[in-house]
PDB file of C-alpha atoms and ligand atoms in Angstrom:
ATOM      1  CA  UNK A  20       7.878  -6.555 -17.067  1.00  0.00           C
ATOM      2  CA  UNK A  21      11.182  -4.720 -16.552  1.00  0.00           C
ATOM      3  CA  UNK A  22      13.146  -4.917 -13.291  1.00  0.00           C
ATOM      4  CA  UNK A  23      12.565  -2.018 -10.869  1.00  0.00           C
ATOM      5  CA  UNK A  24      15.048   0.818 -11.209  1.00  0.00           C
ATOM      6  CA  UNK A  25      18.085   0.908  -8.916  1.00  0.00           C
ATOM      7  CA  UNK A  26      19.576  -1.194  -6.138  1.00  0.00           C
ATOM      8  CA  UNK A  27      18.435  -2.076  -2.631  1.00  0.00           C
ATOM      9  CA  UNK A  28      20.564  -1.051   0.346  1.00  0.00           C
ATOM     10  CA  UNK A  29      19.929  -2.725   3.715  1.00  0.00           C
ATOM     11  CA  UNK A  30      20.224  -0.536   6.811  1.00  0.00           C
ATOM     12  CA  UNK A  31      20.534  -2.179  10.220  1.00  0.00           C
ATOM     13  CA  UNK A  32      22.302   0.585  12.168  1.00  0.00           C
ATOM     14  CA  UNK A  33      21.951   4.330  11.868  1.00  0.00           C
ATOM     15  CA  UNK A  34      20.415   3.869   8.418  1.00  0.00           C
ATOM     16  CA  UNK A  35      17.334   2.419  10.110  1.00  0.00           C
ATOM     17  CA  UNK A  36      16.505   5.798  11.651  1.00  0.00           C
ATOM     18  CA  UNK A  37      18.639   8.298   9.736  1.00  0.00           C
ATOM     19  CA  UNK A  38      19.076   7.503   6.041  1.00  0.00           C
ATOM     20  CA  UNK A  39      20.633  10.729   4.791  1.00  0.00           C
ATOM     21  CA  UNK A  40      20.171   9.927   1.119  1.00  0.00           C
ATOM     22  CA  UNK A  41      17.427   9.950  -1.484  1.00  0.00           C
ATOM     23  CA  UNK A  42      15.546   6.706  -2.174  1.00  0.00           C
ATOM     24  CA  UNK A  43      12.620   5.556  -4.287  1.00  0.00           C
ATOM     25  CA  UNK A  44      11.164   3.076  -1.834  1.00  0.00           C
ATOM     26  CA  UNK A  45      11.619   2.015   1.783  1.00  0.00           C
ATOM     27  CA  UNK A  46      10.496  -1.250   3.378  1.00  0.00           C
ATOM     28  CA  UNK A  47      11.077  -3.087   6.669  1.00  0.00           C
ATOM     29  CA  UNK A  48      13.201  -6.121   5.842  1.00  0.00           C
ATOM     30  CA  UNK A  49      14.690  -9.240   7.372  1.00  0.00           C
ATOM     31  CA  UNK A  50      18.150 -10.639   6.840  1.00  0.00           C
ATOM     32  CA  UNK A  51      18.419 -14.279   7.839  1.00  0.00           C
ATOM     33  CA  UNK A  52      21.628 -15.845   9.141  1.00  0.00           C
ATOM     34  CA  UNK A  53      23.203 -12.727  10.638  1.00  0.00           C
ATOM     35  CA  UNK A  54      23.089 -11.294  14.154  1.00  0.00           C
ATOM     36  CA  UNK A  55      23.430  -7.551  14.884  1.00  0.00           C
ATOM     37  CA  UNK A  56      26.044  -6.833  17.565  1.00  0.00           C
ATOM     38  CA  UNK A  57      27.575  -3.682  19.067  1.00  0.00           C
ATOM     39  CA  UNK A  58      31.021  -5.032  18.383  1.00  0.00           C
ATOM     40  CA  UNK A  59      32.483  -2.406  16.065  1.00  0.00           C
ATOM     41  CA  UNK A  60      34.429   0.551  17.419  1.00  0.00           C
ATOM     42  CA  UNK A  61      33.634   4.066  16.237  1.00  0.00           C
ATOM     43  CA  UNK A  62      36.594   6.378  16.781  1.00  0.00           C
ATOM     44  CA  UNK A  63      35.291   8.988  14.333  1.00  0.00           C
ATOM     45  CA  UNK A  64      31.460   9.160  14.469  1.00  0.00           C
ATOM     46  CA  UNK A  65      30.085   8.078  17.846  1.00  0.00           C
ATOM     47  CA  UNK A  66      33.333   8.295  19.785  1.00  0.00           C
ATOM     48  CA  UNK A  67      36.894   9.492  19.604  1.00  0.00           C
ATOM     49  CA  UNK A  68      40.153   7.631  19.088  1.00  0.00           C
ATOM     50  CA  UNK A  69      40.874   7.539  22.848  1.00  0.00           C
ATOM     51  CA  UNK A  70      37.281   6.510  23.719  1.00  0.00           C
ATOM     52  CA  UNK A  71      35.708   4.801  20.695  1.00  0.00           C
ATOM     53  CA  UNK A  72      31.973   4.367  20.666  1.00  0.00           C
ATOM     54  CA  UNK A  73      30.264   1.044  19.967  1.00  0.00           C
ATOM     55  CA  UNK A  74      28.246   0.693  16.768  1.00  0.00           C
ATOM     56  CA  UNK A  75      26.688  -2.319  15.123  1.00  0.00           C
ATOM     57  CA  UNK A  76      28.070  -4.882  12.762  1.00  0.00           C
ATOM     58  CA  UNK A  77      26.750  -8.248  11.586  1.00  0.00           C
ATOM     59  CA  UNK A  78      28.049 -11.601  12.771  1.00  0.00           C
ATOM     60  CA  UNK A  79      27.185 -14.817  10.922  1.00  0.00           C
ATOM     61  CA  UNK A  80      24.691 -16.860  12.971  1.00  0.00           C
ATOM     62  CA  UNK A  81      22.518 -19.471  11.282  1.00  0.00           C
ATOM     63  CA  UNK A  82      19.698 -19.075  13.827  1.00  0.00           C
ATOM     64  CA  UNK A  83      19.566 -15.294  13.756  1.00  0.00           C
ATOM     65  CA  UNK A  84      17.339 -12.860  11.920  1.00  0.00           C
ATOM     66  CA  UNK A  85      18.333  -9.218  11.670  1.00  0.00           C
ATOM     67  CA  UNK A  86      15.540  -6.699  11.128  1.00  0.00           C
ATOM     68  CA  UNK A  87      16.269  -3.477   9.339  1.00  0.00           C
ATOM     69  CA  UNK A  88      15.091  -1.209   6.562  1.00  0.00           C
ATOM     70  CA  UNK A  89      15.730  -1.788   2.875  1.00  0.00           C
ATOM     71  CA  UNK A  90      15.937   1.286   0.664  1.00  0.00           C
ATOM     72  CA  UNK A  91      15.669   1.172  -3.110  1.00  0.00           C
ATOM     73  CA  UNK A  92      18.013   3.786  -4.492  1.00  0.00           C
ATOM     74  CA  UNK A  93      17.562   4.866  -8.093  1.00  0.00           C
ATOM     75  CA  UNK A  94      20.308   4.246 -10.630  1.00  0.00           C
ATOM     76  CA  UNK A  95      20.757   7.975 -11.154  1.00  0.00           C
ATOM     77  CA  UNK A  96      21.588   8.465  -7.447  1.00  0.00           C
ATOM     78  CA  UNK A  97      23.322   5.182  -6.702  1.00  0.00           C
ATOM     79  CA  UNK A  98      26.937   6.112  -7.305  1.00  0.00           C
ATOM     80  CA  UNK A  99      26.648   9.290  -5.246  1.00  0.00           C
ATOM     81  CA  UNK A 100      24.832   7.477  -2.396  1.00  0.00           C
ATOM     82  CA  UNK A 101      27.372   4.655  -2.275  1.00  0.00           C
ATOM     83  CA  UNK A 102      30.244   7.136  -2.302  1.00  0.00           C
ATOM     84  CA  UNK A 103      28.633   8.928   0.626  1.00  0.00           C
ATOM     85  CA  UNK A 104      28.051   5.677   2.510  1.00  0.00           C
ATOM     86  CA  UNK A 105      31.589   4.483   1.825  1.00  0.00           C
ATOM     87  CA  UNK A 106      32.816   7.715   3.351  1.00  0.00           C
ATOM     88  CA  UNK A 107      30.375   7.664   6.292  1.00  0.00           C
ATOM     89  CA  UNK A 108      31.165   4.044   7.053  1.00  0.00           C
ATOM     90  CA  UNK A 109      34.810   4.009   6.138  1.00  0.00           C
ATOM     91  CA  UNK A 110      35.928   2.734   9.550  1.00  0.00           C
ATOM     92  CA  UNK A 111      36.287  -0.931   8.678  1.00  0.00           C
ATOM     93  CA  UNK A 112      33.092  -1.838   6.822  1.00  0.00           C
ATOM     94  CA  UNK A 113      32.986  -3.650   3.505  1.00  0.00           C
ATOM     95  CA  UNK A 114      30.082  -4.066   1.094  1.00  0.00           C
ATOM     96  CA  UNK A 115      28.320  -7.414   0.659  1.00  0.00           C
ATOM     97  CA  UNK A 116      25.333  -8.609  -1.350  1.00  0.00           C
ATOM     98  CA  UNK A 117      22.745 -10.499   0.696  1.00  0.00           C
ATOM     99  CA  UNK A 118      19.283 -11.983   0.180  1.00  0.00           C
ATOM    100  CA  UNK A 119      16.541 -10.027   1.969  1.00  0.00           C
ATOM    101  CA  UNK A 120      12.885 -10.621   2.731  1.00  0.00           C
ATOM    102  CA  UNK A 121      10.685  -7.530   2.624  1.00  0.00           C
ATOM    103  CA  UNK A 122       7.654  -7.263   4.880  1.00  0.00           C
ATOM    104  CA  UNK A 123       5.321  -7.448   1.877  1.00  0.00           C
ATOM    105  CA  UNK A 124       6.798 -10.853   1.014  1.00  0.00           C
ATOM    106  CA  UNK A 125       9.118  -9.800  -1.825  1.00  0.00           C
ATOM    107  CA  UNK A 126      12.510 -11.465  -1.892  1.00  0.00           C
ATOM    108  CA  UNK A 127      15.293  -9.258  -3.130  1.00  0.00           C
ATOM    109  CA  UNK A 128      19.074  -8.931  -3.029  1.00  0.00           C
ATOM    110  CA  UNK A 129      20.555  -5.888  -1.337  1.00  0.00           C
ATOM    111  CA  UNK A 130      23.857  -4.285  -0.439  1.00  0.00           C
ATOM    112  CA  UNK A 131      24.903  -4.282   3.185  1.00  0.00           C
ATOM    113  CA  UNK A 132      27.956  -2.975   5.022  1.00  0.00           C
ATOM    114  CA  UNK A 133      29.649  -5.447   7.386  1.00  0.00           C
ATOM    115  CA  UNK A 134      32.644  -4.839   9.641  1.00  0.00           C
ATOM    116  CA  UNK A 135      34.386  -8.183   9.937  1.00  0.00           C
ATOM    117  CA  UNK A 136      36.677  -9.292  12.782  1.00  0.00           C
ATOM    118  CA  UNK A 137      40.214  -8.250  12.045  1.00  0.00           C
ATOM    119  CA  UNK A 138      39.426  -4.743  10.850  1.00  0.00           C
ATOM    120  CA  UNK A 139      41.379  -2.084  12.739  1.00  0.00           C
ATOM    121  CA  UNK A 140      38.358  -0.890  14.767  1.00  0.00           C
ATOM    122  CA  UNK A 141      36.756  -4.233  15.635  1.00  0.00           C
ATOM    123  CA  UNK A 142      36.157  -4.444  19.409  1.00  0.00           C
ATOM    124  CA  UNK A 143      34.379  -7.782  19.524  1.00  0.00           C
ATOM    125  CA  UNK A 144      32.221  -9.257  22.279  1.00  0.00           C
ATOM    126  CA  UNK A 145      32.162  -8.009  25.867  1.00  0.00           C
ATOM    127  CA  UNK A 146      29.751  -8.332  28.798  1.00  0.00           C
ATOM    128  CA  UNK A 147      26.699  -6.151  28.147  1.00  0.00           C
ATOM    129  CA  UNK A 148      27.407  -4.005  31.252  1.00  0.00           C
ATOM    130  CA  UNK A 149      30.841  -3.211  29.810  1.00  0.00           C
ATOM    131  CA  UNK A 150      29.350  -2.361  26.411  1.00  0.00           C
ATOM    132  CA  UNK A 151      26.853  -0.059  28.180  1.00  0.00           C
ATOM    133  CA  UNK A 152      29.666   1.655  30.109  1.00  0.00           C
ATOM    134  CA  UNK A 153      31.624   2.233  26.897  1.00  0.00           C
ATOM    135  CA  UNK A 154      28.516   3.604  25.154  1.00  0.00           C
ATOM    136  CA  UNK A 155      27.767   5.975  28.064  1.00  0.00           C
ATOM    137  CA  UNK A 156      31.310   7.335  27.904  1.00  0.00           C
ATOM    138  CA  UNK A 157      31.450   7.863  24.144  1.00  0.00           C
ATOM    139  CA  UNK A 158      30.531  10.851  22.060  1.00  0.00           C
ATOM    140  CA  UNK A 159      31.781  12.027  18.679  1.00  0.00           C
ATOM    141  CA  UNK A 160      31.062  14.331  15.739  1.00  0.00           C
ATOM    142  CA  UNK A 161      27.837  12.441  14.885  1.00  0.00           C
ATOM    143  CA  UNK A 162      26.517  12.710  18.444  1.00  0.00           C
ATOM    144  CA  UNK A 163      26.421  10.749  21.673  1.00  0.00           C
ATOM    145  CA  UNK A 164      26.738   6.979  21.461  1.00  0.00           C
ATOM    146  CA  UNK A 165      23.722   6.553  23.761  1.00  0.00           C
ATOM    147  CA  UNK A 166      21.550   8.390  21.224  1.00  0.00           C
ATOM    148  CA  UNK A 167      22.682   5.922  18.535  1.00  0.00           C
ATOM    149  CA  UNK A 168      21.580   2.924  20.632  1.00  0.00           C
ATOM    150  CA  UNK A 169      18.274   4.399  21.778  1.00  0.00           C
ATOM    151  CA  UNK A 170      17.275   5.710  18.351  1.00  0.00           C
ATOM    152  CA  UNK A 171      18.023   2.313  16.845  1.00  0.00           C
ATOM    153  CA  UNK A 172      15.975   0.557  19.556  1.00  0.00           C
ATOM    154  CA  UNK A 173      13.076   2.982  19.039  1.00  0.00           C
ATOM    155  CA  UNK A 174      13.128   2.593  15.250  1.00  0.00           C
ATOM    156  CA  UNK A 175      13.220  -1.211  15.462  1.00  0.00           C
ATOM    157  CA  UNK A 176      10.280  -1.221  17.872  1.00  0.00           C
ATOM    158  CA  UNK A 177       8.377   1.006  15.441  1.00  0.00           C
ATOM    159  CA  UNK A 178       8.665  -1.590  12.666  1.00  0.00           C
ATOM    160  CA  UNK A 179       8.024  -4.539  14.998  1.00  0.00           C
ATOM    161  CA  UNK A 180      11.580  -5.752  14.575  1.00  0.00           C
ATOM    162  CA  UNK A 181      12.670  -7.548  17.694  1.00  0.00           C
ATOM    163  CA  UNK A 182      16.326  -7.681  18.641  1.00  0.00           C
ATOM    164  CA  UNK A 183      17.152  -8.961  22.123  1.00  0.00           C
ATOM    165  CA  UNK A 184      20.730  -7.604  22.035  1.00  0.00           C
ATOM    166  CA  UNK A 185      19.580  -4.058  21.160  1.00  0.00           C
ATOM    167  CA  UNK A 186      16.707  -4.172  23.671  1.00  0.00           C
ATOM    168  CA  UNK A 187      18.927  -5.418  26.500  1.00  0.00           C
ATOM    169  CA  UNK A 188      21.467  -2.665  25.890  1.00  0.00           C
ATOM    170  CA  UNK A 189      18.757   0.029  25.643  1.00  0.00           C
ATOM    171  CA  UNK A 190      17.268  -1.235  28.901  1.00  0.00           C
ATOM    172  CA  UNK A 191      20.650  -1.019  30.643  1.00  0.00           C
ATOM    173  CA  UNK A 192      21.194   2.509  29.326  1.00  0.00           C
ATOM    174  CA  UNK A 193      17.800   3.870  30.334  1.00  0.00           C
ATOM    175  CA  UNK A 194      17.353   1.904  33.539  1.00  0.00           C
ATOM    176  CA  UNK A 195      13.867   0.791  32.516  1.00  0.00           C
ATOM    177  CA  UNK A 196      12.516  -2.012  30.388  1.00  0.00           C
ATOM    178  CA  UNK A 197      12.908  -0.905  26.801  1.00  0.00           C
ATOM    179  CA  UNK A 198       9.861  -2.701  25.376  1.00  0.00           C
TER     180      UNK A 198
HETATM  181  C1  BEZ B  23      23.554   0.878   8.782  1.00  0.00           C
HETATM  182  O1  BEZ B  23      22.805   0.020   8.502  1.00  0.00           O
HETATM  183  O2  BEZ B  23      23.194   1.887   9.292  1.00  0.00           O
HETATM  184  C2  BEZ B  23      24.967   0.679   8.545  1.00  0.00           C
HETATM  185  C3  BEZ B  23      25.647  -0.122   9.391  1.00  0.00           C
HETATM  186  C4  BEZ B  23      26.975  -0.293   9.184  1.00  0.00           C
HETATM  187  C5  BEZ B  23      27.592   0.328   8.139  1.00  0.00           C
HETATM  188  C6  BEZ B  23      26.880   1.091   7.272  1.00  0.00           C
HETATM  189  C7  BEZ B  23      25.547   1.292   7.479  1.00  0.00           C
END
Protein backbone atom coordinates (compact mmCIF):
# COMPACT_ATOMS: atom_id res chain seq x y z
CA UNK A 1 0.00 0.00 0.00
CA UNK A 2 1.40 3.43 -0.90
CA UNK A 3 1.70 6.25 1.65
CA UNK A 4 -1.17 8.77 1.62
CA UNK A 5 -0.55 11.81 -0.55
CA UNK A 6 0.81 14.99 1.05
CA UNK A 7 1.90 16.17 4.48
CA UNK A 8 0.06 16.73 7.75
CA UNK A 9 -0.02 20.20 9.29
CA UNK A 10 -1.02 20.57 12.95
CA UNK A 11 -3.13 23.59 13.87
CA UNK A 12 -3.43 24.60 17.52
CA UNK A 13 -4.25 28.31 17.15
CA UNK A 14 -6.27 30.07 14.50
CA UNK A 15 -5.84 27.05 12.22
CA UNK A 16 -8.15 25.12 14.54
CA UNK A 17 -11.10 27.30 13.54
CA UNK A 18 -9.95 29.12 10.40
CA UNK A 19 -7.73 27.05 8.09
CA UNK A 20 -7.66 29.25 5.00
CA UNK A 21 -6.14 26.61 2.75
CA UNK A 22 -7.21 23.53 0.84
CA UNK A 23 -6.75 20.12 2.47
CA UNK A 24 -7.57 16.50 1.70
CA UNK A 25 -8.42 15.41 5.22
CA UNK A 26 -8.99 16.95 8.64
CA UNK A 27 -8.85 15.18 12.00
CA UNK A 28 -8.80 16.19 15.68
CA UNK A 29 -5.32 15.40 16.96
CA UNK A 30 -3.23 15.36 20.11
CA UNK A 31 0.34 16.51 20.52
CA UNK A 32 1.97 15.12 23.63
CA UNK A 33 4.70 16.95 25.55
CA UNK A 34 3.74 20.51 24.62
CA UNK A 35 1.52 23.05 26.36
CA UNK A 36 -0.39 25.78 24.47
CA UNK A 37 0.18 29.24 25.97
CA UNK A 38 -0.83 32.79 25.01
CA UNK A 39 2.76 33.88 25.27
CA UNK A 40 3.50 35.13 21.77
CA UNK A 41 2.96 38.76 20.82
CA UNK A 42 1.06 39.65 17.66
CA UNK A 43 1.95 43.15 16.48
CA UNK A 44 0.63 42.55 12.96
CA UNK A 45 -2.45 40.26 13.07
CA UNK A 46 -4.32 40.49 16.37
CA UNK A 47 -2.71 43.69 17.61
CA UNK A 48 -0.51 46.57 16.59
CA UNK A 49 3.13 47.33 17.32
CA UNK A 50 2.22 49.67 20.21
CA UNK A 51 -0.37 47.22 21.65
CA UNK A 52 0.50 43.69 20.51
CA UNK A 53 -2.14 41.03 20.87
CA UNK A 54 -1.50 37.68 22.55
CA UNK A 55 -1.59 34.54 20.41
CA UNK A 56 -0.61 30.98 21.16
CA UNK A 57 2.68 29.20 20.99
CA UNK A 58 3.83 25.83 22.32
CA UNK A 59 6.03 25.35 25.37
CA UNK A 60 7.73 22.02 26.08
CA UNK A 61 6.02 20.30 29.03
CA UNK A 62 6.34 16.55 29.51
CA UNK A 63 2.96 16.27 31.26
CA UNK A 64 0.99 18.31 28.76
CA UNK A 65 -1.20 17.33 25.84
CA UNK A 66 -2.17 19.91 23.26
CA UNK A 67 -5.36 19.28 21.29
CA UNK A 68 -5.70 20.67 17.81
CA UNK A 69 -6.63 19.79 14.26
CA UNK A 70 -4.37 17.98 11.82
CA UNK A 71 -4.87 18.73 8.14
CA UNK A 72 -3.50 16.56 5.36
CA UNK A 73 -2.46 18.85 2.54
CA UNK A 74 -1.91 17.33 -0.88
CA UNK A 75 1.53 17.44 -2.49
CA UNK A 76 0.21 19.59 -5.32
CA UNK A 77 -0.89 22.30 -2.85
CA UNK A 78 1.79 21.92 -0.20
CA UNK A 79 4.34 24.46 -1.36
CA UNK A 80 1.70 27.14 -1.85
CA UNK A 81 0.07 26.40 1.54
CA UNK A 82 3.39 26.49 3.39
CA UNK A 83 4.35 29.73 1.68
CA UNK A 84 1.05 31.22 2.78
CA UNK A 85 1.48 29.96 6.34
CA UNK A 86 5.06 31.19 6.50
CA UNK A 87 3.77 34.61 5.52
CA UNK A 88 0.74 34.52 7.86
CA UNK A 89 2.86 33.35 10.77
CA UNK A 90 6.04 35.20 9.99
CA UNK A 91 6.17 36.94 13.38
CA UNK A 92 8.63 34.63 15.09
CA UNK A 93 7.38 31.11 14.36
CA UNK A 94 9.54 28.31 13.02
CA UNK A 95 8.49 24.97 11.54
CA UNK A 96 8.99 21.71 13.44
CA UNK A 97 8.11 18.08 12.77
CA UNK A 98 6.25 16.39 15.63
CA UNK A 99 4.55 13.06 16.30
CA UNK A 100 0.75 13.33 16.47
CA UNK A 101 -2.06 11.04 17.54
CA UNK A 102 -5.25 11.33 15.51
CA UNK A 103 -8.61 10.70 17.13
CA UNK A 104 -9.10 7.56 15.04
CA UNK A 105 -5.92 6.12 16.56
CA UNK A 106 -3.53 6.75 13.65
CA UNK A 107 -0.07 7.95 14.58
CA UNK A 108 1.45 10.36 12.13
CA UNK A 109 4.15 13.02 11.89
CA UNK A 110 3.08 16.58 11.15
CA UNK A 111 4.44 20.07 10.70
CA UNK A 112 3.79 22.60 13.42
CA UNK A 113 4.74 26.24 13.88
CA UNK A 114 6.33 27.13 17.23
CA UNK A 115 7.42 30.56 18.46
CA UNK A 116 10.31 29.92 20.81
CA UNK A 117 11.48 32.21 23.63
CA UNK A 118 13.97 34.70 22.29
CA UNK A 119 12.08 35.58 19.13
CA UNK A 120 11.49 39.32 18.78
CA UNK A 121 7.76 39.10 19.63
CA UNK A 122 7.86 36.61 22.51
CA UNK A 123 6.00 38.04 25.53
CA UNK A 124 6.26 35.05 27.83
CA UNK A 125 4.24 34.24 30.95
CA UNK A 126 2.13 36.75 32.86
CA UNK A 127 -0.73 36.52 35.37
CA UNK A 128 -3.90 35.48 33.54
CA UNK A 129 -5.68 38.75 34.48
CA UNK A 130 -2.87 40.66 32.77
CA UNK A 131 -3.07 38.45 29.68
CA UNK A 132 -6.85 39.07 29.60
CA UNK A 133 -6.33 42.84 29.87
CA UNK A 134 -3.83 42.78 27.00
CA UNK A 135 -6.20 40.68 24.88
CA UNK A 136 -9.13 43.04 25.57
CA UNK A 137 -7.04 46.01 24.46
CA UNK A 138 -5.69 44.47 21.26
CA UNK A 139 -7.06 44.52 17.76
CA UNK A 140 -5.33 44.26 14.39
CA UNK A 141 -5.86 43.61 10.68
CA UNK A 142 -7.04 40.02 11.35
CA UNK A 143 -9.62 41.15 13.92
CA UNK A 144 -10.00 41.63 17.65
CA UNK A 145 -7.78 39.57 19.93
CA UNK A 146 -10.80 38.57 22.04
CA UNK A 147 -12.37 36.92 18.98
CA UNK A 148 -9.18 34.86 18.51
CA UNK A 149 -9.37 33.52 22.08
CA UNK A 150 -13.10 32.83 22.08
CA UNK A 151 -13.15 31.18 18.66
CA UNK A 152 -10.27 28.95 19.70
CA UNK A 153 -12.04 28.02 22.96
CA UNK A 154 -15.27 27.28 21.07
CA UNK A 155 -13.52 25.15 18.45
CA UNK A 156 -11.63 23.15 21.08
CA UNK A 157 -14.84 22.49 23.00
CA UNK A 158 -16.44 21.29 19.76
CA UNK A 159 -13.81 18.57 19.33
CA UNK A 160 -13.75 17.68 23.04
CA UNK A 161 -10.25 19.05 23.40
CA UNK A 162 -9.76 20.32 26.91
CA UNK A 163 -7.27 23.08 27.61
CA UNK A 164 -7.39 24.66 31.06
CA UNK A 165 -5.30 27.68 30.01
CA UNK A 166 -7.61 28.52 27.08
CA UNK A 167 -10.76 27.90 29.14
CA UNK A 168 -9.56 30.06 32.03
CA UNK A 169 -8.75 32.95 29.71
CA UNK A 170 -12.08 32.62 27.85
CA UNK A 171 -13.90 32.62 31.19
CA UNK A 172 -12.11 35.80 32.27
CA UNK A 173 -12.94 37.49 28.96
CA UNK A 174 -16.63 36.61 28.94
CA UNK A 175 -17.27 36.84 32.66
CA UNK A 176 -18.97 33.44 32.71
CA UNK A 177 -17.75 29.89 32.95
CA UNK A 178 -16.56 28.93 29.50
CA UNK A 179 -17.43 25.22 29.67
C1 LIG B 1 -2.08 27.55 14.35
O1 LIG B 1 -2.11 26.43 14.72
O2 LIG B 1 -3.06 28.15 14.10
C2 LIG B 1 -0.80 28.22 14.26
C3 LIG B 1 -0.21 28.63 15.41
C4 LIG B 1 0.97 29.28 15.32
C5 LIG B 1 1.55 29.49 14.11
C6 LIG B 1 0.97 29.03 12.97
C7 LIG B 1 -0.23 28.39 13.04
